[in-house]
Short mmCIF file of C-alpha atoms and ligand atoms in Angstrom, two decimals:
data_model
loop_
_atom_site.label_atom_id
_atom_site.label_comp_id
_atom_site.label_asym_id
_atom_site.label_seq_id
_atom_site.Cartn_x
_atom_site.Cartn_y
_atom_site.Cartn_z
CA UNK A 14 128.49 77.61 123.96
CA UNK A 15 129.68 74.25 123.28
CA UNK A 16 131.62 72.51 126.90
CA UNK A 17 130.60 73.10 130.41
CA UNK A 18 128.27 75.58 131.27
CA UNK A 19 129.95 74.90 135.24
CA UNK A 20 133.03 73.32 136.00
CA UNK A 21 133.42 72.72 139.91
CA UNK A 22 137.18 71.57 141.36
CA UNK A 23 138.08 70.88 144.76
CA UNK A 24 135.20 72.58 146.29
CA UNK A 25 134.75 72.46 149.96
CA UNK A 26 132.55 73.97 152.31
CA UNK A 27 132.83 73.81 156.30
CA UNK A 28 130.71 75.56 157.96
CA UNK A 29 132.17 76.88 161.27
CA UNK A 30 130.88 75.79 164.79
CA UNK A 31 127.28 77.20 165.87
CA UNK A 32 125.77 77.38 169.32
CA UNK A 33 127.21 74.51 170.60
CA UNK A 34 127.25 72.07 167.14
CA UNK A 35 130.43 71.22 165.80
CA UNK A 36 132.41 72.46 162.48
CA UNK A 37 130.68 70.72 159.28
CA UNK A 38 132.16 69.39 156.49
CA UNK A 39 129.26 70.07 153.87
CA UNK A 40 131.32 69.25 150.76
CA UNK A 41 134.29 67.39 150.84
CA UNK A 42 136.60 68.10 147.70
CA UNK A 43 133.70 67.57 145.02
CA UNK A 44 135.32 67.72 141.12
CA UNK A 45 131.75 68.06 138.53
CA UNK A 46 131.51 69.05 135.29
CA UNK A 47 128.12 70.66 133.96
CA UNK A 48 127.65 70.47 130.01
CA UNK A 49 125.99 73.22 128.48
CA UNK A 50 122.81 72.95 126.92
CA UNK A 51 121.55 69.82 129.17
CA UNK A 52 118.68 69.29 132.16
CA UNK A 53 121.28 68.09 134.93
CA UNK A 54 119.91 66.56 137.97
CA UNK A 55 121.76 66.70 141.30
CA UNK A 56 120.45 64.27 143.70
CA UNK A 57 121.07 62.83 147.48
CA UNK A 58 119.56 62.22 150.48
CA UNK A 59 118.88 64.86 152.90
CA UNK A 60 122.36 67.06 154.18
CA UNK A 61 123.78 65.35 151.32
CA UNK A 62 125.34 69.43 150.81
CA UNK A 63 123.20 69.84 147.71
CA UNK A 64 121.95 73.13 148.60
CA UNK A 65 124.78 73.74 149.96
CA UNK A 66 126.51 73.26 146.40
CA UNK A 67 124.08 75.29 144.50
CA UNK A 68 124.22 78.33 147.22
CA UNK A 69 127.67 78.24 145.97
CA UNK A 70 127.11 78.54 143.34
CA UNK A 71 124.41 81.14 143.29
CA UNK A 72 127.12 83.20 145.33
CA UNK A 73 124.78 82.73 148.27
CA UNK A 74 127.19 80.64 150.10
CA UNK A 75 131.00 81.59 150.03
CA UNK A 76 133.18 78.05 149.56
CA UNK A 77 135.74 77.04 151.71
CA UNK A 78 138.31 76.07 149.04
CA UNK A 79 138.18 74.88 145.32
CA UNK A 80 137.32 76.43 141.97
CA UNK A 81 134.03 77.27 140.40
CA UNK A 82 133.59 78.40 136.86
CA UNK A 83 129.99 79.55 135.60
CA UNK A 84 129.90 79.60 132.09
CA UNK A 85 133.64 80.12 131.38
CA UNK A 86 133.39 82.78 134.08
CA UNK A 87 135.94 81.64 137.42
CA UNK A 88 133.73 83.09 140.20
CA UNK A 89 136.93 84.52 141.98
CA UNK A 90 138.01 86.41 139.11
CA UNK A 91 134.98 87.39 137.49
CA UNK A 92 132.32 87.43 140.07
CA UNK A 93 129.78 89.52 138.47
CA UNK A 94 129.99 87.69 135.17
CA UNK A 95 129.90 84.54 136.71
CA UNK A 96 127.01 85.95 138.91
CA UNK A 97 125.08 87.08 135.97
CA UNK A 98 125.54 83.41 133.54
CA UNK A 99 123.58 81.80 136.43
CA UNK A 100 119.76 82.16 138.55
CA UNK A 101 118.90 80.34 140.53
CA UNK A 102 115.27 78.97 142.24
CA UNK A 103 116.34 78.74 146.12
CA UNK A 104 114.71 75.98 148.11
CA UNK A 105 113.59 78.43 151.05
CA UNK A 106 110.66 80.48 150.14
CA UNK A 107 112.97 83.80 151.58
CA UNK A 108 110.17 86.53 149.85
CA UNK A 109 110.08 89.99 150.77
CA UNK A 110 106.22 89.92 152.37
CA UNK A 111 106.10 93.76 150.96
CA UNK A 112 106.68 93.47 147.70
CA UNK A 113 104.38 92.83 144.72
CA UNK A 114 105.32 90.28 142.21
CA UNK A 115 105.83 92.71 139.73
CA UNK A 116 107.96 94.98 142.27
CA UNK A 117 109.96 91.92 143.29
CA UNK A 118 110.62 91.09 139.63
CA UNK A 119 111.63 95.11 138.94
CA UNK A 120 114.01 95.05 142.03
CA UNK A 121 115.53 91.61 140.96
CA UNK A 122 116.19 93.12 137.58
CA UNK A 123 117.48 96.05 138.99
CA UNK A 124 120.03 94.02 141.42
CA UNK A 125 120.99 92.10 138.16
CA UNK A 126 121.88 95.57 136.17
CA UNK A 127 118.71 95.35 133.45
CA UNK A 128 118.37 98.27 131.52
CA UNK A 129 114.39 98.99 131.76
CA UNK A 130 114.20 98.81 128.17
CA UNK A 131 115.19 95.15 128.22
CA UNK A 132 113.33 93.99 131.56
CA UNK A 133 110.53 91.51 130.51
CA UNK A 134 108.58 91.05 133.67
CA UNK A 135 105.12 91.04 132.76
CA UNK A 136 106.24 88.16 130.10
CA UNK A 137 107.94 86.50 132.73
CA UNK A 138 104.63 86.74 134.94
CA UNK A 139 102.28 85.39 132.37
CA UNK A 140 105.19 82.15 131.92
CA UNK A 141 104.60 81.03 135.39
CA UNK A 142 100.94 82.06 135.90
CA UNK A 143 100.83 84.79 137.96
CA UNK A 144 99.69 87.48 135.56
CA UNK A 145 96.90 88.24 137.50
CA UNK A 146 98.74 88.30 140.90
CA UNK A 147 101.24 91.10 139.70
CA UNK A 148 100.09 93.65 141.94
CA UNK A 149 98.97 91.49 144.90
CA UNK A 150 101.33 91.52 148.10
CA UNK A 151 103.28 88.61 148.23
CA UNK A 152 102.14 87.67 151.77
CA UNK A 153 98.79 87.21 150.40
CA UNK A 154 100.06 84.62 147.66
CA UNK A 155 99.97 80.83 148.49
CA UNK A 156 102.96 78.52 149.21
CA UNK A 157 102.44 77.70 145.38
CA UNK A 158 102.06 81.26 144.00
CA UNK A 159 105.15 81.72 146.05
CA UNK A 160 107.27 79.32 144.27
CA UNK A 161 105.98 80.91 140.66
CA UNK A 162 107.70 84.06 142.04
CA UNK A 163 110.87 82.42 143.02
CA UNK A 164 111.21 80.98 139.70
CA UNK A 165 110.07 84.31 137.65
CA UNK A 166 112.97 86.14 139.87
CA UNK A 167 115.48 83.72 138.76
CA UNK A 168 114.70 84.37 135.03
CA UNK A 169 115.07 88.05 134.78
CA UNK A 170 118.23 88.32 133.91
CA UNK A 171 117.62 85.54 131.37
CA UNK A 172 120.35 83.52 132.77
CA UNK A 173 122.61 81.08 130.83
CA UNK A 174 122.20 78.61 133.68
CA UNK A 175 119.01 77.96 135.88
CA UNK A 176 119.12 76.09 138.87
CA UNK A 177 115.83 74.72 140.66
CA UNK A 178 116.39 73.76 144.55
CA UNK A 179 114.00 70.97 145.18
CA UNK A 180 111.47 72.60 143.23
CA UNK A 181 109.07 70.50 143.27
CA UNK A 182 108.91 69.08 147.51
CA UNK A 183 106.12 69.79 148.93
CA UNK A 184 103.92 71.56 145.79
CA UNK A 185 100.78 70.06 144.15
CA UNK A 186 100.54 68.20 140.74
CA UNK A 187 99.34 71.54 138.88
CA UNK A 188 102.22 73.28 139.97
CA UNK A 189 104.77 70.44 139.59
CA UNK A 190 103.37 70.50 135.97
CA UNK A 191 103.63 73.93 135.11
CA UNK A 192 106.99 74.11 136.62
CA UNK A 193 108.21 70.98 134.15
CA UNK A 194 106.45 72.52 131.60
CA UNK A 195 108.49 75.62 132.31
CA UNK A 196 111.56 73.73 132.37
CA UNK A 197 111.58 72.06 129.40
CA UNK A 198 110.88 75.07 127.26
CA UNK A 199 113.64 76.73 128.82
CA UNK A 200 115.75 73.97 128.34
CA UNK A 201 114.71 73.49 124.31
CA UNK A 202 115.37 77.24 124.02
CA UNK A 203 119.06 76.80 124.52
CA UNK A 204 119.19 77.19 128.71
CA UNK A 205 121.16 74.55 130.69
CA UNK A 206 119.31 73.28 133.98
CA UNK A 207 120.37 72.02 136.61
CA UNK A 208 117.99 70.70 139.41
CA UNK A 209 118.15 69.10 143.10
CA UNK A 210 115.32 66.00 143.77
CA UNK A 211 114.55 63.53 145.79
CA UNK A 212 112.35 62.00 143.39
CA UNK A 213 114.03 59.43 141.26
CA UNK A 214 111.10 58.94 138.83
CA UNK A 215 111.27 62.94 138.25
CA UNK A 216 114.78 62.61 137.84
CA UNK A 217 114.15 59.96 135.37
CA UNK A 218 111.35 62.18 133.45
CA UNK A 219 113.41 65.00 133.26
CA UNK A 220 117.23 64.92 133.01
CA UNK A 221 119.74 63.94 130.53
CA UNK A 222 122.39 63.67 133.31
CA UNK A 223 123.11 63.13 137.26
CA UNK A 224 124.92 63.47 139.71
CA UNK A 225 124.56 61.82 143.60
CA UNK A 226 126.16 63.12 146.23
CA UNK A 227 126.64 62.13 150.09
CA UNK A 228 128.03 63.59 152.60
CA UNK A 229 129.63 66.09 150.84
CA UNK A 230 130.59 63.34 148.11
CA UNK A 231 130.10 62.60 144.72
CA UNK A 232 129.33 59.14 144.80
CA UNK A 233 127.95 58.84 140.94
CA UNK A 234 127.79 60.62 137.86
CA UNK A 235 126.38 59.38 134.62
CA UNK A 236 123.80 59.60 131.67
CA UNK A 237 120.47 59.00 133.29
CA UNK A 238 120.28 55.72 130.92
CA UNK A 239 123.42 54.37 132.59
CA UNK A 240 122.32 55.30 135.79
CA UNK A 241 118.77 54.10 135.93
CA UNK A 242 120.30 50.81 134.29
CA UNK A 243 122.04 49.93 137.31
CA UNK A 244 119.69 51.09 139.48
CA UNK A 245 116.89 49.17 137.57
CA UNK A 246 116.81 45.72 140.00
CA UNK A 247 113.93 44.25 141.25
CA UNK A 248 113.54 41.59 144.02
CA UNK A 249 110.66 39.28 143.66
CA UNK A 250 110.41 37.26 147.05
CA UNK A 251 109.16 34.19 146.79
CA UNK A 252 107.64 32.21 149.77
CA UNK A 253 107.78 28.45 149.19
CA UNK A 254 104.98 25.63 150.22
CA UNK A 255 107.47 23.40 150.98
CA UNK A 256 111.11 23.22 152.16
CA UNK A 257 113.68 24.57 149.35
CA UNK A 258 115.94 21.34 148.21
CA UNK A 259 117.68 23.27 144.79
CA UNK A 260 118.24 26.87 144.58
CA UNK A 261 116.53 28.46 141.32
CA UNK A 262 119.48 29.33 138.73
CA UNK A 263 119.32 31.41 135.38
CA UNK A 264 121.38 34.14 133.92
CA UNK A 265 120.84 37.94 135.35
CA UNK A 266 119.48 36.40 138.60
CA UNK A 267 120.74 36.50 142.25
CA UNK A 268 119.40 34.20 144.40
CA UNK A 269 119.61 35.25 148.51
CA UNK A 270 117.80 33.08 151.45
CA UNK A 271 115.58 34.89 154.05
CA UNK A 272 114.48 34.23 157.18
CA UNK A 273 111.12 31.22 157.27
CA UNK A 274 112.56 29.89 153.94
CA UNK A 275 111.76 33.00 151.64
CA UNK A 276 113.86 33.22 148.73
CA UNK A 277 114.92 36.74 147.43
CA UNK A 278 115.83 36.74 143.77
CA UNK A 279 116.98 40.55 142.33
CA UNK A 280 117.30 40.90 138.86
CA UNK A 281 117.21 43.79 136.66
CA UNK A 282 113.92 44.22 135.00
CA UNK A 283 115.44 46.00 132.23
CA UNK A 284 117.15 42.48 130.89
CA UNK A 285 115.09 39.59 132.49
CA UNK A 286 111.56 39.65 133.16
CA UNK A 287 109.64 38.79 136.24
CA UNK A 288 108.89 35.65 134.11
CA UNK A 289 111.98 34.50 133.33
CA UNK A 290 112.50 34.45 137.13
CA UNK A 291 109.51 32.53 137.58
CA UNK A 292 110.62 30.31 135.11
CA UNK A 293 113.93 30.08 136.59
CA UNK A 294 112.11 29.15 140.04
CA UNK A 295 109.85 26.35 139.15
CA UNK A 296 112.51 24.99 136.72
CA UNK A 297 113.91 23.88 140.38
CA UNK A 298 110.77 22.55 141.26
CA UNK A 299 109.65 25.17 143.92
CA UNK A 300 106.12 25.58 144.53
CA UNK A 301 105.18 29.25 145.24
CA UNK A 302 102.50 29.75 148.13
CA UNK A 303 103.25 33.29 148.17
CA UNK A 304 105.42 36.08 146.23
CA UNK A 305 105.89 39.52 146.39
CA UNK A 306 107.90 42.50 144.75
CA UNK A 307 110.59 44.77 145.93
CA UNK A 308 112.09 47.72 144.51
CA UNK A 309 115.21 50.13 145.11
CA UNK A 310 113.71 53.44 146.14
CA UNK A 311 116.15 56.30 146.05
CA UNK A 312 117.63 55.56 149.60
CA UNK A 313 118.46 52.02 148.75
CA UNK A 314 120.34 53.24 146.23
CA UNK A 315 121.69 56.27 147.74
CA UNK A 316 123.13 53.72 150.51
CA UNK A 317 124.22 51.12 147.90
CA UNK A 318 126.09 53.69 146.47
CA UNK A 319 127.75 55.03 149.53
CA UNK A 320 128.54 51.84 150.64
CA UNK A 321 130.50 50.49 147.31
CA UNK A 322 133.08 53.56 147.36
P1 LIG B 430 120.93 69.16 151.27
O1 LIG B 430 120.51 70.35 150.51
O2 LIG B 430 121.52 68.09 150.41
O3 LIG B 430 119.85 68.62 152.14
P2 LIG B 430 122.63 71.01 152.75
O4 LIG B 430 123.61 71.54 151.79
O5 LIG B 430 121.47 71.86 153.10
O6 LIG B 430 122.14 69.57 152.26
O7 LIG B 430 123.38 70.64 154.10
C1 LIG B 430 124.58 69.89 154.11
C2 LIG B 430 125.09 69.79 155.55
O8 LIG B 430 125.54 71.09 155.98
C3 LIG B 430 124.03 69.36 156.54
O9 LIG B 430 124.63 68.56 157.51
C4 LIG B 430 123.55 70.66 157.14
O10 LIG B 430 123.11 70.46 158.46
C5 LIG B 430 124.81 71.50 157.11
N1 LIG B 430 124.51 72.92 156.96
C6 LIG B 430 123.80 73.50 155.95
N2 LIG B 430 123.74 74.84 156.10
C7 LIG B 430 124.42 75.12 157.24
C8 LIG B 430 124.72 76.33 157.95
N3 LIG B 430 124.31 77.53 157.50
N4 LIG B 430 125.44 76.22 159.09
C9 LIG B 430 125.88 75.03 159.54
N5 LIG B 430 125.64 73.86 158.93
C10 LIG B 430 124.92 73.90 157.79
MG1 LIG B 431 118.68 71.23 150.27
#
């Protein structure tokens, strides 16, 4: 399929009061488009509604208004279609202590309408490494094993669209590896992905596209490329050795005074080089006693964001 493997209008979510907390507004009219075939992050802060957007949906979550297609499917008018184009990796490790892996995996298939013939666990169980865990309890696996499940549940029903919660908060490198690993083949096999992170750099790694929300808002959506090139500045601060007479001046530089005669110059180290700055700095005859370097982490940017719409 060629398009949007989801197309999201409109959609809003309040969730009603609860023991004493007030109505929320989780997602505030949100309009996304979701092409098919692509590794799609979705990032934003914490109680950005990110989960709250991919509950949706997962059909987890029922929406207060707006319109949600899954893979050409409108989830009000086909909801088991729609259901079926999508799995999805939850962020809350909600396993059924009781179960094996291979019993959660058979009931998961089951839920999903897989004729036994077609059901692939064990294959599924070797992909994310827990082959030889099939018949262990799941309250006996790890935090990590855990997660393996999670994801092996969401592919059973070989779903057009994954989604991946914040799959990788919390987990160790081996895991975060495999899971990439994982995700990538998926994707290269012809599944769209679509992922929540708080990690820019993993966002960076892995997806072709992103979204950032807040507050229930998108506040960007863009190739990576043209996202990570605005979000690319650096700040080198300089501390002079003597009182600043000429501020430094070149093109692609912002010059900004601090407090005890510091000078903070952002640029974006994708056109000008740390350098040029330097350049740029003793061209006005400033001395440097001391410099450092800054750099937007994902809440800088999340605010600057927020704060230019
Ligand atoms: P994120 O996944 O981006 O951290 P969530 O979607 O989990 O954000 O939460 C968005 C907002 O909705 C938060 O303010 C959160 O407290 C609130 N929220 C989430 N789930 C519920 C719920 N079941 N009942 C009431 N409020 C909720
Ligand atoms: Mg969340």
């Amino acid at each position: 399929m060629g398009g949007n493997a989801i197309e999201i209008r409109g959609l809003t979510k309040t969730y009603p009061p609860h023991k004493g907390e007030p109505e929320k507004r989780a997602l505030k009219g949100v309009d996304l488009d979701i092409p098919s075939g692509c590794v799609f992050g979705l990032l934003g802060p914490n109680g950005a509604g990110k989960s709250t957007l991919i509950n949706i949906l997962a059909g987890l979550v029922v929406k207060t208004a707006g319109k949600v297609t899954i893979w050409g499917f409108d989830q009000d008018v086909n909801p088991r279609q729609s259901r079926a184009a999508i799995g999805v990796m939850p962020q809350e490790l909600n396993l059924d202590p009781f179960f094996t892996p291979r019993g959660a995996l058979e009931v998961q298939a089951g839920l999903y309408g897989v004729p036994k013939s077609q059901r692939r666990s064990d294959e599924i169980l070797r992909l994310v490494g827990l082959e030889d865990k099939a018949h262990a309890y799941a309250r006996t696996l790890s935090g990590g094993m855990r997660r393996r499940l999670l994801l092996a549940k969401a592919l059973v029903h070989h779903p057009a669209v994954l989604v991946l919660d914040e799959p990788t908060a919390g987990v160790d490198i081996e895991l975060r590896r495999m899971l990439w690993d994982n995700v990538r083949r998926l994707n290269e096999e012809g599944m769209t992905i679509i992922l929540t992170t708080h990690y820019l750099e993993e966002a960076e790694q892995m997806c072709d596209e992103i979204a950032i929300i807040n507050h229930g808002e998108l506040v960007a959506r863009d190739t990576t490329g043209n996202l990570l090139g605005r979000l690319d500045a650096k700040t080198l601060v300089i501390r002079p050795d003597a009182p600043v007479t000429h501020l430094p001046q070149a093109e692609g530089i912002e010059v900004e005074t601090r407090p005890h005669g510091e000078l903070a110059i952002t640029y974006q180290s994708g056109r000008t080089s740390a350098e040029q700055v330097l350049e740029a700095v003793r061209g006005a005859g400033i001395r440097i006693s001391d410099v450092r370097t800054e750099q937007a982490d994902l809440e800088d940017v999340f605010l600057d964001l927020t704060r230019s719409t």
